Each structure stands twice: as structure tokens, then as C-alpha cells.
Short mmCIF file of C-alpha atoms in Angstrom, two decimals:
data_model
loop_
_atom_site.label_atom_id
_atom_site.label_comp_id
_atom_site.label_asym_id
_atom_site.label_seq_id
_atom_site.Cartn_x
_atom_site.Cartn_y
_atom_site.Cartn_z
CA ASP A 1 2.57 15.76 2.43
CA ILE A 2 2.13 14.80 -1.23
CA VAL A 3 -1.54 14.52 -2.13
CA VAL A 4 -2.38 11.92 -4.76
CA THR A 5 -5.67 12.29 -6.65
CA GLN A 6 -7.17 9.74 -9.00
CA SER A 7 -9.78 10.19 -11.69
CA PRO A 8 -12.37 9.05 -12.30
CA ASP A 9 -13.70 7.64 -9.02
CA SER A 10 -15.50 4.93 -10.98
CA LEU A 11 -15.50 3.59 -14.48
CA THR A 12 -17.96 1.28 -16.25
CA LEU A 13 -16.88 -0.16 -19.57
CA SER A 14 -17.65 -3.07 -21.86
CA LEU A 15 -15.49 -6.13 -22.30
CA GLY A 16 -12.70 -5.45 -24.77
CA GLU A 17 -12.77 -1.69 -24.26
CA ARG A 18 -9.76 0.36 -23.21
CA ALA A 19 -9.69 1.59 -19.61
CA THR A 20 -7.75 4.68 -18.61
CA ILE A 21 -7.21 5.66 -14.99
CA ASN A 22 -5.43 8.88 -14.12
CA CYS A 23 -3.35 9.80 -11.10
CA ARG A 24 -2.00 13.22 -10.22
CA SER A 25 0.46 14.07 -7.47
CA SER A 26 0.57 17.47 -5.81
CA GLN A 27 4.29 17.71 -6.53
CA PRO A 28 6.74 15.94 -8.85
CA VAL A 29 7.83 12.47 -7.76
CA LEU A 30 10.89 12.10 -9.96
CA TYR A 31 13.63 10.35 -7.99
CA ARG A 32 16.74 11.99 -9.33
CA SER A 33 19.19 9.26 -8.33
CA ASN A 34 17.71 6.86 -10.91
CA ASN A 35 15.70 9.34 -13.02
CA LYS A 36 12.53 7.35 -12.40
CA ASN A 37 9.17 8.44 -11.12
CA SER A 38 8.27 7.05 -7.68
CA LEU A 39 4.73 5.97 -8.54
CA ALA A 40 3.12 2.54 -8.18
CA TRP A 41 -0.22 1.05 -9.24
CA TYR A 42 -2.18 -1.63 -7.40
CA GLN A 43 -5.24 -3.73 -8.14
CA GLN A 44 -7.53 -4.85 -5.32
CA LYS A 45 -10.32 -7.35 -5.76
CA PRO A 46 -13.04 -7.78 -3.11
CA GLY A 47 -11.86 -9.61 -0.02
CA GLN A 48 -8.24 -9.70 -1.17
CA PRO A 49 -5.14 -7.67 -0.33
CA PRO A 50 -3.86 -5.31 -3.02
CA LYS A 51 -1.67 -6.63 -5.80
CA LEU A 52 1.22 -4.59 -7.18
CA LEU A 53 0.84 -4.10 -10.94
CA VAL A 54 3.37 -1.39 -11.80
CA SER A 55 6.27 0.31 -10.03
CA TRP A 56 8.46 3.25 -11.06
CA ALA A 57 5.46 4.51 -13.07
CA SER A 58 5.92 2.08 -15.96
CA ALA A 59 7.69 -1.11 -14.80
CA ARG A 60 5.14 -3.91 -14.97
CA GLU A 61 5.53 -6.61 -12.34
CA SER A 62 6.39 -10.13 -13.39
CA GLY A 63 3.25 -12.12 -14.18
CA VAL A 64 1.05 -9.09 -14.77
CA PRO A 65 -0.69 -9.37 -18.16
CA ASP A 66 0.72 -7.05 -20.81
CA ARG A 67 -2.68 -5.43 -21.32
CA PHE A 68 -1.79 -3.41 -18.20
CA SER A 69 0.60 -0.52 -18.77
CA GLY A 70 1.69 2.49 -16.76
CA SER A 71 2.87 5.79 -18.16
CA GLY A 72 3.46 9.39 -17.25
CA SER A 73 6.02 11.54 -15.51
CA GLY A 74 6.33 14.50 -13.22
CA THR A 75 2.92 14.85 -11.62
CA ASP A 76 0.60 13.11 -14.12
CA PHE A 77 0.36 9.36 -14.52
CA THR A 78 -1.92 6.87 -16.24
CA LEU A 79 -2.77 3.20 -15.87
CA THR A 80 -4.14 1.76 -19.09
CA ILE A 81 -5.86 -1.56 -19.58
CA SER A 82 -5.79 -2.08 -23.32
CA SER A 83 -8.65 -4.56 -23.63
CA LEU A 84 -10.84 -5.04 -20.59
CA GLN A 85 -11.38 -8.59 -19.35
CA ALA A 86 -13.97 -9.78 -16.84
CA GLU A 87 -11.26 -10.54 -14.28
CA ASP A 88 -10.11 -6.89 -14.31
CA VAL A 89 -13.10 -5.82 -12.23
CA ALA A 90 -11.45 -4.33 -9.16
CA VAL A 91 -10.48 -1.12 -7.41
CA TYR A 92 -7.23 0.41 -8.63
CA TYR A 93 -4.95 2.59 -6.52
CA CYS A 94 -1.88 4.63 -7.28
CA GLN A 95 0.75 5.39 -4.62
CA GLN A 96 3.63 7.81 -4.44
CA TYR A 97 6.78 6.70 -2.67
CA TYR A 98 8.90 9.75 -3.39
CA SER A 99 8.68 10.99 0.19
CA THR A 100 7.17 9.99 3.49
CA PRO A 101 4.40 9.87 4.38
CA PHE A 102 3.76 7.62 1.40
CA THR A 103 0.29 8.34 0.10
CA PHE A 104 -2.30 6.52 -1.99
CA GLY A 105 -4.94 7.85 -4.31
CA GLN A 106 -8.55 7.39 -3.23
CA GLY A 107 -9.09 4.51 -5.65
CA THR A 108 -10.92 3.98 -8.93
CA LYS A 109 -13.62 1.33 -9.07
CA LEU A 110 -13.70 -0.45 -12.42
CA GLU A 111 -16.85 -2.31 -13.43
CA ILE A 112 -18.09 -4.11 -16.49
CA LYS A 113 -21.13 -2.83 -18.37
CA GLU B 1 8.54 -17.77 -1.53
CA VAL B 2 8.01 -14.49 0.24
CA GLN B 3 5.29 -14.72 2.88
CA VAL B 4 3.97 -12.39 5.53
CA VAL B 5 1.11 -13.27 7.86
CA GLU B 6 -0.47 -10.75 10.19
CA SER B 7 -2.16 -11.67 13.47
CA GLY B 8 -3.38 -10.18 16.71
CA GLY B 9 -6.43 -8.29 15.52
CA GLY B 10 -9.72 -8.27 17.36
CA LEU B 11 -12.32 -6.17 19.13
CA VAL B 12 -11.04 -3.49 21.51
CA LYS B 13 -12.70 -0.60 23.31
CA PRO B 14 -11.83 3.01 22.56
CA GLY B 15 -8.77 3.98 24.57
CA GLY B 16 -7.55 0.40 24.66
CA SER B 17 -4.38 -1.19 23.33
CA LEU B 18 -3.55 -4.02 20.96
CA ARG B 19 -0.34 -5.49 19.57
CA LEU B 20 -0.29 -6.82 16.05
CA SER B 21 2.31 -9.26 14.81
CA CYS B 22 3.63 -10.04 11.36
CA ALA B 23 5.45 -13.31 10.75
CA ALA B 24 7.80 -13.11 7.78
CA SER B 25 9.52 -15.80 5.74
CA GLY B 26 11.15 -16.38 2.36
CA PHE B 27 13.38 -13.32 2.33
CA PRO B 28 16.27 -11.90 4.40
CA PHE B 29 14.17 -10.23 7.06
CA ASN B 30 17.14 -8.73 8.88
CA ILE B 31 17.96 -6.39 5.97
CA ALA B 32 14.37 -5.65 4.96
CA TRP B 33 12.63 -2.37 5.63
CA MET B 34 9.09 -3.18 6.77
CA SER B 35 5.87 -1.20 6.52
CA TRP B 36 2.34 -1.30 7.93
CA VAL B 37 -0.61 -0.27 5.76
CA ARG B 38 -4.25 -0.20 6.84
CA GLN B 39 -7.63 -0.10 5.14
CA ALA B 40 -10.77 1.03 6.92
CA PRO B 41 -13.99 -0.80 5.93
CA ASP B 42 -14.94 0.09 2.36
CA LYS B 43 -12.25 2.78 2.29
CA GLY B 44 -8.89 3.24 0.62
CA LEU B 45 -5.36 2.31 1.59
CA GLU B 46 -3.37 4.25 4.17
CA TRP B 47 0.35 3.80 4.81
CA LEU B 48 0.93 3.95 8.58
CA GLY B 49 4.67 3.85 8.84
CA ARG B 50 7.81 1.81 8.42
CA ILE B 51 10.89 0.58 10.24
CA LYS B 52 14.28 0.42 8.61
CA SER B 53 16.66 -2.48 9.09
CA ASN B 54 18.86 -2.58 12.17
CA SER B 55 21.89 -1.94 9.97
CA ASP B 56 20.14 1.27 8.83
CA GLY B 57 19.47 2.26 12.41
CA ALA B 58 16.01 0.68 12.81
CA THR B 59 14.57 4.17 12.56
CA THR B 60 10.84 4.58 12.21
CA ASP B 61 8.49 6.91 10.36
CA TYR B 62 4.78 7.35 11.11
CA ILE B 63 1.85 9.25 9.71
CA ALA B 64 0.63 12.11 11.86
CA PRO B 65 -2.67 10.51 13.04
CA VAL B 66 -0.84 7.61 14.73
CA LYS B 67 2.42 9.26 15.78
CA GLY B 68 2.78 9.00 19.56
CA ARG B 69 0.11 6.27 19.76
CA PHE B 70 1.52 3.51 17.54
CA ILE B 71 4.97 1.94 17.75
CA ILE B 72 6.55 -0.25 15.08
CA SER B 73 9.25 -2.65 16.23
CA ARG B 74 11.02 -5.73 14.96
CA ASP B 75 12.70 -8.89 16.26
CA ASP B 76 15.13 -10.11 13.64
CA SER B 77 15.92 -13.25 15.65
CA LYS B 78 12.30 -14.34 15.13
CA ASN B 79 11.63 -12.75 11.73
CA MET B 80 8.79 -10.82 13.37
CA LEU B 81 7.40 -7.33 12.92
CA TYR B 82 5.13 -5.72 15.49
CA LEU B 83 2.68 -2.84 15.69
CA GLN B 84 1.86 -1.72 19.22
CA MET B 85 -1.33 0.34 19.10
CA ASN B 86 -2.26 2.44 22.13
CA SER B 87 -5.06 4.92 22.85
CA LEU B 88 -7.10 3.35 20.09
CA LYS B 89 -9.86 5.36 18.47
CA ILE B 90 -12.95 4.29 16.56
CA GLU B 91 -11.34 5.60 13.38
CA ASP B 92 -8.49 3.07 13.80
CA THR B 93 -10.95 0.33 12.83
CA ALA B 94 -9.39 -1.29 9.76
CA VAL B 95 -7.67 -4.28 8.26
CA TYR B 96 -3.97 -3.97 8.99
CA TYR B 97 -1.37 -5.28 6.53
CA CYS B 98 2.39 -5.62 6.82
CA SER B 99 4.67 -5.54 3.81
CA PRO B 100 8.40 -6.15 3.32
CA SER B 101 9.26 -2.87 1.74
CA GLY B 102 10.01 0.64 2.68
CA ILE B 103 8.71 2.16 -0.54
CA PHE B 104 6.24 0.25 -2.74
CA PHE B 105 4.57 -2.99 -1.72
CA ALA B 106 5.04 -6.12 -3.80
CA TYR B 107 4.04 -8.54 -1.07
CA TRP B 108 1.02 -8.44 1.19
CA GLY B 109 -0.36 -10.72 3.85
CA PRO B 110 -4.05 -11.52 4.29
CA GLY B 111 -4.32 -8.75 6.89
CA THR B 112 -5.78 -8.74 10.38
CA LEU B 113 -8.97 -6.91 11.32
CA VAL B 114 -8.97 -4.48 14.22
CA THR B 115 -12.35 -3.25 15.39
CA VAL B 116 -12.47 -0.39 17.89
CA SER B 117 -15.93 -0.15 19.38
CA SER B 118 -17.61 0.26 22.73
#
């Protein structure tokens, strides 16, 4: 099974600051048929289901603010929030879908200082 | 508009059974691969398994902890997805979500809570 590890486990930043969340997979997740990395990012607010932010490591979903961006390749990936807003307080998860069983990172809790 | 709504959760004793349902609408259910994902209280997300479309053989994949206990099935005539859960354990306590995808999950329902407790 591919193990997905996020860092840090929690993050406390001020409004307007840049947030960086890292995700590492235990093996490469590059899908050779389309040359894209099989890595997604989700945001989950309390009491709500997760919301897909990014797929294929860097493809932002329609309607997601452009302050959210995904990057990385191979085994190392990053979700960046360029300027933190109050509504970004949430837990963020990455997920690999390169091979079953699909696996999620343990989550990163983002809070405002 | 794509919608999925899970139902069937509740309180069940260890060793018991429960069948969850997922009502789908707004997309061609008969060609969709469908997944179940769960989240234990105050814990992270765990993909349980998926079922491919009937045209792709309706084959299923499961994670090891539920293989042999849980069964995913579908009824394309009703746009319904099911999760039959047998031999339930305390550690199966979670909110269960269905999602119309076999890889990443763009759509989620509100989830249904399953509590396994004596």
C-alpha cells in the first residue's frame, strides 16, 4: 500500500500569511498514460464533508479561489494558500489515487493566530 | 446537479449487521464507478472500496480491514449504491460517505453515522 504522510500536523498563521502544507507518498504516483501525478487535495470544515480543491496535483477545481494552488511531482507535493483568509480554517487532506487501496494523509489542521 | 445522499446509519451492537444506501442523481449512474469513504470521530478519511460500472464488470475493491465483512453493490435501475456491513466492530464507528468516482472525489453526500457499541 502507498503510505501518504502530511506535514505539519497543525499550522497556526495570521491572516494574510502564506500557508504551506506538504504531502509525501511512499512511492511515485505519476500516472504514465497522461503524465500526471495522481494526487488530490481536500478541505474539510467542521461538520461538513470534504471538498475537493485540487486534482492531478495541480489542477484547481472550478470555483476554488486562486489563492489555493497545488504543486509537486513524484513523491513530494505541496498545497499553498497564498494569503490566508478567515474562511480557510479547516483540516486539509491529500490523497493518492495512483493505486488501490487509495490512501489519504493524516490531515493538517490550519488555524488562525 | 450531481447529488448523493447516504442513509441507513444507526446504532448497532458489535457483531451485528447494517446496510447503508446511497441515492444518486444528476449524473449517468450506470457508467459511474462509485466509492465509499469513512471517517471515524475526530479522525481522518479512509477509502473503503469501490465498485466499477456494470459495463466494466461491476468488480469491487476493498481495503484489508473490511474485506470479507463489507460488500459494495449497486442497482442501476434505481440509481442506488449499497454497503452491506457484517460482523461489525467498534472500530467501524464512523461517518460513511459515498462518492461518484473511482479515483478522486469531487462530490460528497452529507454522510451517515454508524455507531457500533454494546
